[in-house]
GROMACS .gro file of C-alpha atoms in nm:
model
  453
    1UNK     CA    1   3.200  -0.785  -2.756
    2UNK     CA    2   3.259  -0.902  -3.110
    3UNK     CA    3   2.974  -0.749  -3.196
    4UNK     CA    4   2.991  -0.428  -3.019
    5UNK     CA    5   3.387  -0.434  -3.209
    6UNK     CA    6   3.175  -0.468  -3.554
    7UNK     CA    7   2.982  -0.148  -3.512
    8UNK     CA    8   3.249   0.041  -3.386
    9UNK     CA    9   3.415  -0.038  -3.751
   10UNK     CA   10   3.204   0.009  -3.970
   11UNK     CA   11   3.045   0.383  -3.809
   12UNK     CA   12   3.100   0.546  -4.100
   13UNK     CA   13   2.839   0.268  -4.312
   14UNK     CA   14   2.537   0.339  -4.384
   15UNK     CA   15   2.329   0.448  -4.056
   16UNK     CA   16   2.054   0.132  -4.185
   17UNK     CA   17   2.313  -0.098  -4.090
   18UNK     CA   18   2.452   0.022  -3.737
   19UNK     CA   19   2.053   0.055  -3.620
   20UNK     CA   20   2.007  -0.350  -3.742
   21UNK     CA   21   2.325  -0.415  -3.576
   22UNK     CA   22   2.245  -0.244  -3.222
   23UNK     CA   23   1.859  -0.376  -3.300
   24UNK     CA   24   2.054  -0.759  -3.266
   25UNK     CA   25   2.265  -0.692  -2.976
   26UNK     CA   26   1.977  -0.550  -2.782
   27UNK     CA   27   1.728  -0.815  -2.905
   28UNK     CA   28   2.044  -1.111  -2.734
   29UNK     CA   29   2.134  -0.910  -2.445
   30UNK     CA   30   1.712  -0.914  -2.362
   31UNK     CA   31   1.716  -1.264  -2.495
   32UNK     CA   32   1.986  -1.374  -2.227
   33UNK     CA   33   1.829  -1.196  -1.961
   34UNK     CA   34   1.487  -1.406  -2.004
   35UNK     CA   35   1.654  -1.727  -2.024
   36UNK     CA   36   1.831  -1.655  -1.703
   37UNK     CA   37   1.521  -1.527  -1.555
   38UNK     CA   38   1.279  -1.828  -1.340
   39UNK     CA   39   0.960  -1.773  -1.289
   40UNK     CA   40   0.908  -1.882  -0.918
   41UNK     CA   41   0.698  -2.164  -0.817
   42UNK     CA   42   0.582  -2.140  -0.482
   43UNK     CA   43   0.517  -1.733  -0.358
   44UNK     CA   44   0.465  -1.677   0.005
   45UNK     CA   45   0.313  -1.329   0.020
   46UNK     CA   46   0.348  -1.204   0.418
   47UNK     CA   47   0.067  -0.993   0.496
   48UNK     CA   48  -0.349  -1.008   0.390
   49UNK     CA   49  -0.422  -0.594   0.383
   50UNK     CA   50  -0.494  -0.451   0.077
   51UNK     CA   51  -0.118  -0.423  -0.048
   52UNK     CA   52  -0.016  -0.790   0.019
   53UNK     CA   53  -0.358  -0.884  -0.116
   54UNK     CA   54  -0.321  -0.690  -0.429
   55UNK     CA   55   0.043  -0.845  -0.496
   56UNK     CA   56  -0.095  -1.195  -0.456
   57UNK     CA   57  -0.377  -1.161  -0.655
   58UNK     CA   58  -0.193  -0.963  -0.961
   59UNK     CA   59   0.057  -1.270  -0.928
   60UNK     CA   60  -0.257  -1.518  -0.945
   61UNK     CA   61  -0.391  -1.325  -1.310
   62UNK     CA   62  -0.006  -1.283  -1.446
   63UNK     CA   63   0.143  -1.664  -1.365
   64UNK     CA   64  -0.021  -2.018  -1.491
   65UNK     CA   65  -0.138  -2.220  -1.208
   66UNK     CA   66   0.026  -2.519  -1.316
   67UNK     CA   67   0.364  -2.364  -1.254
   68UNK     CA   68   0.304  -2.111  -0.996
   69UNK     CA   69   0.140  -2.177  -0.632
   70UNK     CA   70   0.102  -1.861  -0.397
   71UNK     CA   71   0.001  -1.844  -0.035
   72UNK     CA   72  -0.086  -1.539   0.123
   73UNK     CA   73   0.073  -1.585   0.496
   74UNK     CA   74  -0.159  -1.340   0.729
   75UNK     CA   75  -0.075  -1.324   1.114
   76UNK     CA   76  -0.469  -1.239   1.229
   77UNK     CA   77  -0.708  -1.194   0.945
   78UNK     CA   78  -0.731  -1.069   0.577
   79UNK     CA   79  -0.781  -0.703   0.641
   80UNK     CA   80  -0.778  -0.678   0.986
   81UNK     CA   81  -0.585  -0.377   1.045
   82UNK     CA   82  -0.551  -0.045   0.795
   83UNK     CA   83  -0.764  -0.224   0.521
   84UNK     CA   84  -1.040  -0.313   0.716
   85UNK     CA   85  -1.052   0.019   0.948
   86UNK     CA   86  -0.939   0.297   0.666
   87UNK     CA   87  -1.103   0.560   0.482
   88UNK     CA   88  -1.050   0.415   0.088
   89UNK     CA   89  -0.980   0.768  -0.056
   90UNK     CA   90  -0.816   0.819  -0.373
   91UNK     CA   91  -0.735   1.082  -0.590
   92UNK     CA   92  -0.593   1.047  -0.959
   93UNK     CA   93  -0.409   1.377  -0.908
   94UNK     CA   94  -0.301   1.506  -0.624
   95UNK     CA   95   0.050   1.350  -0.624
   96UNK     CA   96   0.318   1.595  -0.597
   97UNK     CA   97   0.506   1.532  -0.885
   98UNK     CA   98   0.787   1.305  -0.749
   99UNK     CA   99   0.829   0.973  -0.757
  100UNK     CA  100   0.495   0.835  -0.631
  101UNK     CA  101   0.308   1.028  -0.871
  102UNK     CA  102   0.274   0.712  -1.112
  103UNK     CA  103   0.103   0.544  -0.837
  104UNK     CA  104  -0.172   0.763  -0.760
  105UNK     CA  105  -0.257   0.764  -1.161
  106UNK     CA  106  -0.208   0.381  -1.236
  107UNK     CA  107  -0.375   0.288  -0.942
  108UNK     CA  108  -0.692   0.508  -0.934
  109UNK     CA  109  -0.712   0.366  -1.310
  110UNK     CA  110  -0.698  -0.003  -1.218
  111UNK     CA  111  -0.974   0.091  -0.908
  112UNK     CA  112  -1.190   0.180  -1.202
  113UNK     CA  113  -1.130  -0.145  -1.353
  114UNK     CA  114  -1.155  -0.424  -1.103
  115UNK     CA  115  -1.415  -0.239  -0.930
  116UNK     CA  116  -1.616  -0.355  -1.233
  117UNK     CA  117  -1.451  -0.702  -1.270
  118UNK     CA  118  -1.470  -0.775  -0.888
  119UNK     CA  119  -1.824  -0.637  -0.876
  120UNK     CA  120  -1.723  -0.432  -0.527
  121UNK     CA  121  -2.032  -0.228  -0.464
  122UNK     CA  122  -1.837   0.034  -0.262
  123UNK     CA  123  -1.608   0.180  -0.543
  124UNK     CA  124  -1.761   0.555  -0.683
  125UNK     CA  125  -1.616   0.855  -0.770
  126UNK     CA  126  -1.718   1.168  -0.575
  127UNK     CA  127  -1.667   1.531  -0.537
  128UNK     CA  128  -1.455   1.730  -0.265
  129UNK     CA  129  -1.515   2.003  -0.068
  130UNK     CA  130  -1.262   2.225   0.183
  131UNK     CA  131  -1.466   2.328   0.458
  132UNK     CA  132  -1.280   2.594   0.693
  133UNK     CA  133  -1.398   2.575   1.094
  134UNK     CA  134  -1.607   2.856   1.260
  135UNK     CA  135  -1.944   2.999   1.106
  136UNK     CA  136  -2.007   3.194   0.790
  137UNK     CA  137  -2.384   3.224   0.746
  138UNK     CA  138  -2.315   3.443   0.385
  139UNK     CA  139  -2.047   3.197   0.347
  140UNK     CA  140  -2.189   2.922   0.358
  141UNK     CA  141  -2.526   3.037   0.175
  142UNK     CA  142  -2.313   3.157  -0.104
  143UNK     CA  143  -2.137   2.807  -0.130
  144UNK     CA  144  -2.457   2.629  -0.127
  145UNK     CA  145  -2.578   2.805  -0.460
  146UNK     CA  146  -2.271   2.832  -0.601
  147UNK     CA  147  -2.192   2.450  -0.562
  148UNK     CA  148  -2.535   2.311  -0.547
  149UNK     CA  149  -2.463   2.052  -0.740
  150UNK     CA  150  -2.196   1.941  -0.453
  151UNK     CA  151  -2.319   2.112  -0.156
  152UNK     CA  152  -2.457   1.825   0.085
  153UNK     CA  153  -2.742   1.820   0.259
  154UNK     CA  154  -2.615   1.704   0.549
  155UNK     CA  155  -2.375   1.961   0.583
  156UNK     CA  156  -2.610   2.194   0.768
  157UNK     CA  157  -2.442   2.312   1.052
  158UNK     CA  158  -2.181   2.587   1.147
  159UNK     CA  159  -1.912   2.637   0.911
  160UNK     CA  160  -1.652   2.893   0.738
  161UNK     CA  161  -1.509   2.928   0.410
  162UNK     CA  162  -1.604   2.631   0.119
  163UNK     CA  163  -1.459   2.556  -0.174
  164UNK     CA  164  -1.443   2.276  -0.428
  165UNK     CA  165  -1.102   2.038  -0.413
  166UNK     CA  166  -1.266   1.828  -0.620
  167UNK     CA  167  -1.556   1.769  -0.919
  168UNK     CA  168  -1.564   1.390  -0.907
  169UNK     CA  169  -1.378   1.313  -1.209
  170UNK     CA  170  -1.067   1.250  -1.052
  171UNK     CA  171  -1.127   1.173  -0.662
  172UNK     CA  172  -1.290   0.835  -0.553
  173UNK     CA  173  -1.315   0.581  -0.261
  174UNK     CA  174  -1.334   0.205  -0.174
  175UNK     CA  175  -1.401   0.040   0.166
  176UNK     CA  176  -1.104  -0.137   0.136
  177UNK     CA  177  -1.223  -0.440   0.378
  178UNK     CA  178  -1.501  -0.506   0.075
  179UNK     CA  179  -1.205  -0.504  -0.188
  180UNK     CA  180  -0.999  -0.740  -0.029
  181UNK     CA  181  -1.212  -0.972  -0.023
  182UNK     CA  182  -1.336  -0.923  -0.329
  183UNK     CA  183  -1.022  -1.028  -0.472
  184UNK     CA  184  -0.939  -1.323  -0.219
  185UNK     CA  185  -1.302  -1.453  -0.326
  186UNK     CA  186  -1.205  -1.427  -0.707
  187UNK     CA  187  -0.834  -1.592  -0.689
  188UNK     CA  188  -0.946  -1.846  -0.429
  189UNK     CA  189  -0.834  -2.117  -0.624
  190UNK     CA  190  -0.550  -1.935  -0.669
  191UNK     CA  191  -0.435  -1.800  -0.345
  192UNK     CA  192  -0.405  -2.022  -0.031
  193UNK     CA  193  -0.476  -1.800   0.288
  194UNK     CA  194  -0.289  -1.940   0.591
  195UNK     CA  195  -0.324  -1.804   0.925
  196UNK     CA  196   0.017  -1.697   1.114
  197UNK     CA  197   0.289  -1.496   1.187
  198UNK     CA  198   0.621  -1.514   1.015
  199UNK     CA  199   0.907  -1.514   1.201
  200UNK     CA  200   1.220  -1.599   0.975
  201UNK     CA  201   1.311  -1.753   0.629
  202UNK     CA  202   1.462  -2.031   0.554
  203UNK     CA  203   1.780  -2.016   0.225
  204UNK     CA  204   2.045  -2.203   0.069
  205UNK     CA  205   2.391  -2.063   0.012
  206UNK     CA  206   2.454  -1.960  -0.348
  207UNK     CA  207   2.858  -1.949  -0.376
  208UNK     CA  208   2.932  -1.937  -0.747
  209UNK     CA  209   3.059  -1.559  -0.684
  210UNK     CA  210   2.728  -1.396  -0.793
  211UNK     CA  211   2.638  -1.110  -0.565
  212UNK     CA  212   2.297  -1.340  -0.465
  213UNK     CA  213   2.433  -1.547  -0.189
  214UNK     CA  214   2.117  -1.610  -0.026
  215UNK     CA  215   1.879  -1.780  -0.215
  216UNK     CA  216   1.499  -1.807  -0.093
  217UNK     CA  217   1.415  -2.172  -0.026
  218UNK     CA  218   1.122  -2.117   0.299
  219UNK     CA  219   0.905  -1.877   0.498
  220UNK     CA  220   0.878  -1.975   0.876
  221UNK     CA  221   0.598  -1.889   1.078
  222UNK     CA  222   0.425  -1.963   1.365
  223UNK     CA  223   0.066  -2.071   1.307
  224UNK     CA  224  -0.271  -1.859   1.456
  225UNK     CA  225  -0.335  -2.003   1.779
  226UNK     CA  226   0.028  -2.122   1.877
  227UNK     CA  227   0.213  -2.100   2.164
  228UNK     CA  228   0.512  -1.887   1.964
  229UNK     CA  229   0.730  -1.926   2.271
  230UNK     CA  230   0.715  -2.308   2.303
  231UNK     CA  231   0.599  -2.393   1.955
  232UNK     CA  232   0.857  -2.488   1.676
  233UNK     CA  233   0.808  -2.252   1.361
  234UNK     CA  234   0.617  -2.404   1.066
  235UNK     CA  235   0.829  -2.382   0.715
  236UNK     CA  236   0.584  -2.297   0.404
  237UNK     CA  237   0.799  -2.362   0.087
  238UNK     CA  238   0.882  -2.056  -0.091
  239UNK     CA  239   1.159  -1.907  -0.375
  240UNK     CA  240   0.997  -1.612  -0.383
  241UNK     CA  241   0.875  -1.403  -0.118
  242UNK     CA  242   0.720  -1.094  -0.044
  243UNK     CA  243   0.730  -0.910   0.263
  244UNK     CA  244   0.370  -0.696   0.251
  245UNK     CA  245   0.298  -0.632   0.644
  246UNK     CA  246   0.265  -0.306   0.677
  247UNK     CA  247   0.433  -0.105   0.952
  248UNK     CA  248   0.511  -0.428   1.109
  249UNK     CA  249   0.711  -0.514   0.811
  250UNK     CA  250   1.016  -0.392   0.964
  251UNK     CA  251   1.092  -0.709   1.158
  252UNK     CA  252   1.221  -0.798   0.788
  253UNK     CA  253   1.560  -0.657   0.923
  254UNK     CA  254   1.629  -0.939   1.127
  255UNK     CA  255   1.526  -1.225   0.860
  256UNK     CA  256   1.757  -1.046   0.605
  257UNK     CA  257   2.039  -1.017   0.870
  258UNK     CA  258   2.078  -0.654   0.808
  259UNK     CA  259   2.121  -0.672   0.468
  260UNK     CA  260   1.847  -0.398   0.469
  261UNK     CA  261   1.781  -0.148   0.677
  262UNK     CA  262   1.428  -0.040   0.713
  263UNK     CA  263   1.363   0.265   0.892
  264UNK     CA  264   0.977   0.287   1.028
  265UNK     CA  265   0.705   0.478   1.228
  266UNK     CA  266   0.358   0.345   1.273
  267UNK     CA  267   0.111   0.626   1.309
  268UNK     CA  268  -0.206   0.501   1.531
  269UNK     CA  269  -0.475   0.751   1.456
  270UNK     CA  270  -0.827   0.673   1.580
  271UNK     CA  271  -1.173   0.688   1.333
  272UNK     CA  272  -1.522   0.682   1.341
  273UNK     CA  273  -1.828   0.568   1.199
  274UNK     CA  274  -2.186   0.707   1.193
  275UNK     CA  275  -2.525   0.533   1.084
  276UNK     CA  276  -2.740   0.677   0.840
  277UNK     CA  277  -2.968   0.910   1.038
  278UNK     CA  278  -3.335   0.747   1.122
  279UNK     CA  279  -3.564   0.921   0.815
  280UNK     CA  280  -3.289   1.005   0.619
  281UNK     CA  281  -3.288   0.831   0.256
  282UNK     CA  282  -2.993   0.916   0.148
  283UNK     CA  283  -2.657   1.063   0.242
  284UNK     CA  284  -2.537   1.259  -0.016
  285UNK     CA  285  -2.246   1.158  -0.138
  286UNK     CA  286  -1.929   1.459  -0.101
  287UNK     CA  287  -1.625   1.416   0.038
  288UNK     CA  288  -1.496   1.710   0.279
  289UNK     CA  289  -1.141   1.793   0.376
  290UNK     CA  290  -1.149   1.999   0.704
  291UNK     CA  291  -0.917   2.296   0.853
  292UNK     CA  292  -0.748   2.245   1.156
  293UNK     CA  293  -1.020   2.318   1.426
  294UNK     CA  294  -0.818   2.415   1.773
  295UNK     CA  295  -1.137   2.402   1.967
  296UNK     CA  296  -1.126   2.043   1.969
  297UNK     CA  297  -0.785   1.972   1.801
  298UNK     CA  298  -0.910   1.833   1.472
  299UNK     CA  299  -0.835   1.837   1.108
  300UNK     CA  300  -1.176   1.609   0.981
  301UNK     CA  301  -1.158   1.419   0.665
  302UNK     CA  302  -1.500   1.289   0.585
  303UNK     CA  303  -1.605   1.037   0.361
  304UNK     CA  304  -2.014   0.922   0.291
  305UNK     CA  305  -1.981   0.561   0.207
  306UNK     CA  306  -2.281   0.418  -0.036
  307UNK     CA  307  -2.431   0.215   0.217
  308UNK     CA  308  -2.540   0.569   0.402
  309UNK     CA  309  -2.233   0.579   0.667
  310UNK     CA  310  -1.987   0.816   0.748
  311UNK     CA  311  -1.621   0.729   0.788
  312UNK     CA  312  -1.464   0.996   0.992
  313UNK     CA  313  -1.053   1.016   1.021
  314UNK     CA  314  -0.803   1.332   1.106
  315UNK     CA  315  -0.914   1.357   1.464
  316UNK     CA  316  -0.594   1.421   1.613
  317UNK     CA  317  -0.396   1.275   1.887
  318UNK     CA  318  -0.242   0.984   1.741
  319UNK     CA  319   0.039   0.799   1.909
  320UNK     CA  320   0.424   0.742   1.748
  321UNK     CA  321   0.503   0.373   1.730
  322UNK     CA  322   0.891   0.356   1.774
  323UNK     CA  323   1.063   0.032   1.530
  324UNK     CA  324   1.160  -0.155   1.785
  325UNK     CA  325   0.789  -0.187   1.956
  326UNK     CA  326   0.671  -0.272   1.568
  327UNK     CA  327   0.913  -0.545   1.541
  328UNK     CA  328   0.746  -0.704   1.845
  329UNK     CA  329   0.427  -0.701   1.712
  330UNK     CA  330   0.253  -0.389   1.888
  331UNK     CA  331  -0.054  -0.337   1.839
  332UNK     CA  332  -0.109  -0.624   1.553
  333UNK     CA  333  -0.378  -0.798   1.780
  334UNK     CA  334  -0.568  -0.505   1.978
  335UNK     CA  335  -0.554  -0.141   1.852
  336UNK     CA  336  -0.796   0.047   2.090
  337UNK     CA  337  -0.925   0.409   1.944
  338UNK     CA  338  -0.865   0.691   2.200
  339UNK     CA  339  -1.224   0.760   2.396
  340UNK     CA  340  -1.129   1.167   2.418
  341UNK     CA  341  -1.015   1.207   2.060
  342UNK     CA  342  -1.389   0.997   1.913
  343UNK     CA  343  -1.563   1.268   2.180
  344UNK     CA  344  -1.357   1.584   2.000
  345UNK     CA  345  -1.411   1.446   1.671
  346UNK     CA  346  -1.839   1.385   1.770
  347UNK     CA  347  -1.826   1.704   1.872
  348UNK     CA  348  -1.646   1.849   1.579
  349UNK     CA  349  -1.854   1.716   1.314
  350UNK     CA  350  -2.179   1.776   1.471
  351UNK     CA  351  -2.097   2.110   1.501
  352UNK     CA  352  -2.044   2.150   1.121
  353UNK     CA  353  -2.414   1.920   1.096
  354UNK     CA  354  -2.711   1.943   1.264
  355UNK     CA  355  -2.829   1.647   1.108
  356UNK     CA  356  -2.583   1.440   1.291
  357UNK     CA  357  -2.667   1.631   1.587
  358UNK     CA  358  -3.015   1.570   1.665
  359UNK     CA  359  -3.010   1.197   1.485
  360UNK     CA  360  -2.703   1.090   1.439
  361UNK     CA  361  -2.579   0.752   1.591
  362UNK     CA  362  -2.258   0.622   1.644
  363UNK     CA  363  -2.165   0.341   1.466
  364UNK     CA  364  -1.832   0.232   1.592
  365UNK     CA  365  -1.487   0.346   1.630
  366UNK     CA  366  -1.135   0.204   1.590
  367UNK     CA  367  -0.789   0.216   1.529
  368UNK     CA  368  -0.535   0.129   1.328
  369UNK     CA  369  -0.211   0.245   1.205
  370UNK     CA  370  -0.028   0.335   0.872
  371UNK     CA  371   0.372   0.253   0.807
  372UNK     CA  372   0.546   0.565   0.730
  373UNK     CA  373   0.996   0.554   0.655
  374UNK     CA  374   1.128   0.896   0.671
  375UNK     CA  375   1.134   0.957   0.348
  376UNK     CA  376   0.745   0.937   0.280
  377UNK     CA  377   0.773   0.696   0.049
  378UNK     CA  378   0.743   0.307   0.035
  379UNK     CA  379   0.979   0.015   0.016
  380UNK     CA  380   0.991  -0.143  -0.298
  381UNK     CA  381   1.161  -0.360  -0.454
  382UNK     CA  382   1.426  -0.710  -0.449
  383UNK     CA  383   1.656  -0.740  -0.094
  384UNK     CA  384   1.992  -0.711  -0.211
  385UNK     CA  385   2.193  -1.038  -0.167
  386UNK     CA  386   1.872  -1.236  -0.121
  387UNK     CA  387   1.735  -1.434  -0.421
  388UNK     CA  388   1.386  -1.423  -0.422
  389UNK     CA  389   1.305  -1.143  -0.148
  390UNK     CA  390   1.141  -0.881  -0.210
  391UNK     CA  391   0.970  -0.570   0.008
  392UNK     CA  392   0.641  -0.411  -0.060
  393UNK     CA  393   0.561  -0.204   0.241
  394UNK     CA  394   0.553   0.151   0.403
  395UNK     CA  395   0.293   0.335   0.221
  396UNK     CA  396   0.228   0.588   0.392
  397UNK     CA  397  -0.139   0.715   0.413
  398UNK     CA  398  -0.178   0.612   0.075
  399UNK     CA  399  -0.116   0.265   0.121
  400UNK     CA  400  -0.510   0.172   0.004
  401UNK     CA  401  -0.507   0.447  -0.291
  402UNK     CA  402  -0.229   0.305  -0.432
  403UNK     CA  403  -0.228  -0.105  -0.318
  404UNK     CA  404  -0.360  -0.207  -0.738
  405UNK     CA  405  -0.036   0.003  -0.884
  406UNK     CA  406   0.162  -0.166  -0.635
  407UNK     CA  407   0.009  -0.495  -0.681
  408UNK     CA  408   0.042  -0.464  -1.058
  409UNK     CA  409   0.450  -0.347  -1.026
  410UNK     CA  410   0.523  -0.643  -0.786
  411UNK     CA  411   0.397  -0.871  -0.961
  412UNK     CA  412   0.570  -0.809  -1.282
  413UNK     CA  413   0.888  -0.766  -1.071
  414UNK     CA  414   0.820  -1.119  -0.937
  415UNK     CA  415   0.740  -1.265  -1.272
  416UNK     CA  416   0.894  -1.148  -1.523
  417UNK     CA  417   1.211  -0.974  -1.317
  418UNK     CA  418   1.156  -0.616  -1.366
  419UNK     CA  419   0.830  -0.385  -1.352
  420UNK     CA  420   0.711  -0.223  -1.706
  421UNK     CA  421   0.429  -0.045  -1.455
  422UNK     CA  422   0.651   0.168  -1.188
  423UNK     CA  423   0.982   0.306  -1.215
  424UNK     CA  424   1.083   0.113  -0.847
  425UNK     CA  425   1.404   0.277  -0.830
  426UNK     CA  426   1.302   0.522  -0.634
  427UNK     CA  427   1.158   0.297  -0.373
  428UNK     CA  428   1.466   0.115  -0.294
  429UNK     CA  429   1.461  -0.108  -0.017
  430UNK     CA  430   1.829  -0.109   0.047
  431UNK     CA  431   1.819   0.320   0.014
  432UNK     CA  432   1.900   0.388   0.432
  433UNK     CA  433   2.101   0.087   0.413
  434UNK     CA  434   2.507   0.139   0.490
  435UNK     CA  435   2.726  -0.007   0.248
  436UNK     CA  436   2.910  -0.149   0.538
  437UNK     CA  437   2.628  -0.310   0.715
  438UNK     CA  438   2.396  -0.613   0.582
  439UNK     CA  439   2.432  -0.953   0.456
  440UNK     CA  440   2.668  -1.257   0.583
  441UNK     CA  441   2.888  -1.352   0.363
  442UNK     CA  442   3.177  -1.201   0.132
  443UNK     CA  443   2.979  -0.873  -0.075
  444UNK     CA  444   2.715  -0.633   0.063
  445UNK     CA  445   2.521  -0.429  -0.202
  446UNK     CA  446   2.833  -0.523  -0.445
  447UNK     CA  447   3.107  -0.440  -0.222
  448UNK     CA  448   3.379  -0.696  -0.039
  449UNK     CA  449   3.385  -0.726   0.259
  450UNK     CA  450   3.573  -1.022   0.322
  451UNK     CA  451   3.483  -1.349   0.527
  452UNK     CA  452   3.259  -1.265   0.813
  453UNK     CA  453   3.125  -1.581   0.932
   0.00000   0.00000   0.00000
């Protein structure tokens, strides 16, 4: 304040001195902010896709492992849901401008990056094509010499209108499943993978009137293979946490005691994958993005991977999974793809290739969901009242484009107590949270509400 009093005196000095003056004041207010600051010794990170993954291992580069021990806590299997059944499509710019624009950049960049560092054979850029249902012969004959260079060979069947989305300098994929582990593999001296699911947290009441009155000491969970009914939770030792569990990560409500709410809808969509076709070398490598098709309710997205298979989502008929069935842990364990929708999707595709119809071979098909708030975009971001909590979930369907952007922003937010990466504002966890619901004890997102005990 005396300082603050100092400038306001002297404005009318020379301009030299008020800049060195506010230069100071800035320099101690960021100098009291570090000091205040902890870096956190033991991270529990709850959830092994490719989001919670990234966070721990963007902790595991940023912190020094003699101060810093992180456990990812995963309730079946690193990349056993999304990340090991989803496409791995990115694209640097199709953001829409808001908010989550700086996610799709920043994390196609970093793909680019660790794809080299982690060696992860599946990482390439590639072009995209729209392909519009029904049959153009002219069409599609003009489209093949016109985009030759993009034009698949594969695509050989009956289709209507092309045109280029993409040239391959900004559009890539991943198989996600491959990245994960790619990164578990490099930080495994780092990050301690423990099988189970997490079921509360464990804190210490901070009562020196700061707004933090809950203050992170434990994550409990119930270890793989337990009877969670009669089986006493297991306490990992945390002061930070990170709730990363995709649509499931709703259950955080109840561990936080409301002082978030955290609105959510799983999506279950089925997908499929074909073998390369017997006497085919290669499978050229473009991307399509198909029209709806009402003859067998479709809207194809289809990705060639480099090992010669084709990963096949957008085949319509996917279920709504209500909050209250994701806080119980639907679907976690089994997530069965629809047997009509993999036949209208078969049929779909091989309609648009006749390669795939006389040789192509099923490879398998699956299930899986993505976590989508109402809002579109994903939770982000410290718990309010909580010290040491912090949400990294609801993605959306970009939840694998953008997992290294997230990763990186998390990580700084854990660290160093703000992200230089993302602007996480936007993402607020507490943002459908009442100002008169959440928390325990005297203030709930800053406000008093007297003794509720």
């Amino acid at each position: 304040m005396a300082m603050m009093t100092i400038i306001i005196y002297n404005q009318h000095r020379p301009s030299s001195l008020i800049v060195r003056l506010l230069f100071l004041l800035i320099v101690t207010i960021m100098a009291a902010a570090a000091a205040s600051f902890q870096v956190p010794r033991h991270v529990v990170v709850i959830g092994g896709g490719i989001q919670g993954t990234s966070v721990a291992y963007h902790i595991a580069k940023k912190s020094n492992p003699q101060e810093t021990k992180i456990t990812l806590l995963e309730s079946k299997e690193p990349a056993s849901a999304a990340s090991g059944k989803g496409g791995g499509f990115m694209a640097r710019s199709w953001g829409d401008g808001t908010s989550t624009q700086k996610l799709h950049e920043v994390g196609f960049d970093l793909y680019e990056d660790l794809a080299k560092e982690l060696k992860v054979s599946s990482y390439r850029k590639l072009p995209v094509l729209s392909v519009s249902p029904g049959f153009n012969r002219k069409g599609q004959e003009q489209a093949r010499k016109k985009f030759d260079s993009i034009m698949p060979d594969w695509l050989d069947g009956k289709v209507g209108r092309i045109s280029p989305m993409g040239m391959g300098d900004d559009t890539a994929q991943v198989t996600p499943k491959e990245f994960v582990s790619a990164m578990l593999e490099q930080q495994k001296d780092r990050i301690d993978v423990v099988l189970g699911t997490c079921v509360g947290i464990e804190t210490t009441t901070k009562d020196d009137g700061s707004e933090e009155e809950g203050v992170i000491t434990g994550v409990k969970y119930v270890p793989r293979g337990s009877d969670s009914d009669n089986e006493e939770p297991t306490t990992l030792k945390a002061d930070a946490m990170i709730v990363s569990a995709g649509p499931w990560s709703c259950a955080a409500e109840d561990w936080f005691h409301g002082a978030v709410e955290l609105p959510m809808e799983g999506i279950k969509s089925t997908s499929i994958v074909w073998k390369k076709p017997d006497g085919v070398d290669t499978v050229d490598a473009t991307a399509l993005f198909c029209g709806e098709d009402d003859r067998f309710g479709t809207h194809l997205e289809v990705y060639p991977r480099p090992d010669g298979s084709i990963y096949i989502c957008g085949i319509g008929g996917s279920d709504y999974i209500q909050k209250d069935q994701l806080k119980n842990g639907a679907f976690r364990e089994v997530c069965d793809a629809k047997e009509q929708r993999v036949q209208a999707a078969s049929q779909s595709f091989q309609t648009m290739s006749d390669t795939y119809a006389k040789s192509g071979q099923l490879d398998r098909v699956q299930a899986c969901m993505r976590p989508c708030p109402p809002d579109a975009k994903p939770y982000m971001g410290p718990v309010p009242n909580y010290q040491g909590a912090y949400m990294n979930a609801g993605h959306n369907c970009w939840g694998i484009a953008w997992a290294p952007a997230c990763g990186l922003a998390m990580a700084e937010l854990v660290l160093e107590g703000s992200s230089k990466t993302i602007n996480l504002a936007p993402f607020d966890p507490a943002r459908f949270t009442s100002k008169t619901r959440g928390g325990r004890g005297r203030k709930r997102r800053g406000q008093n509400v007297g003794e509720q005990w």
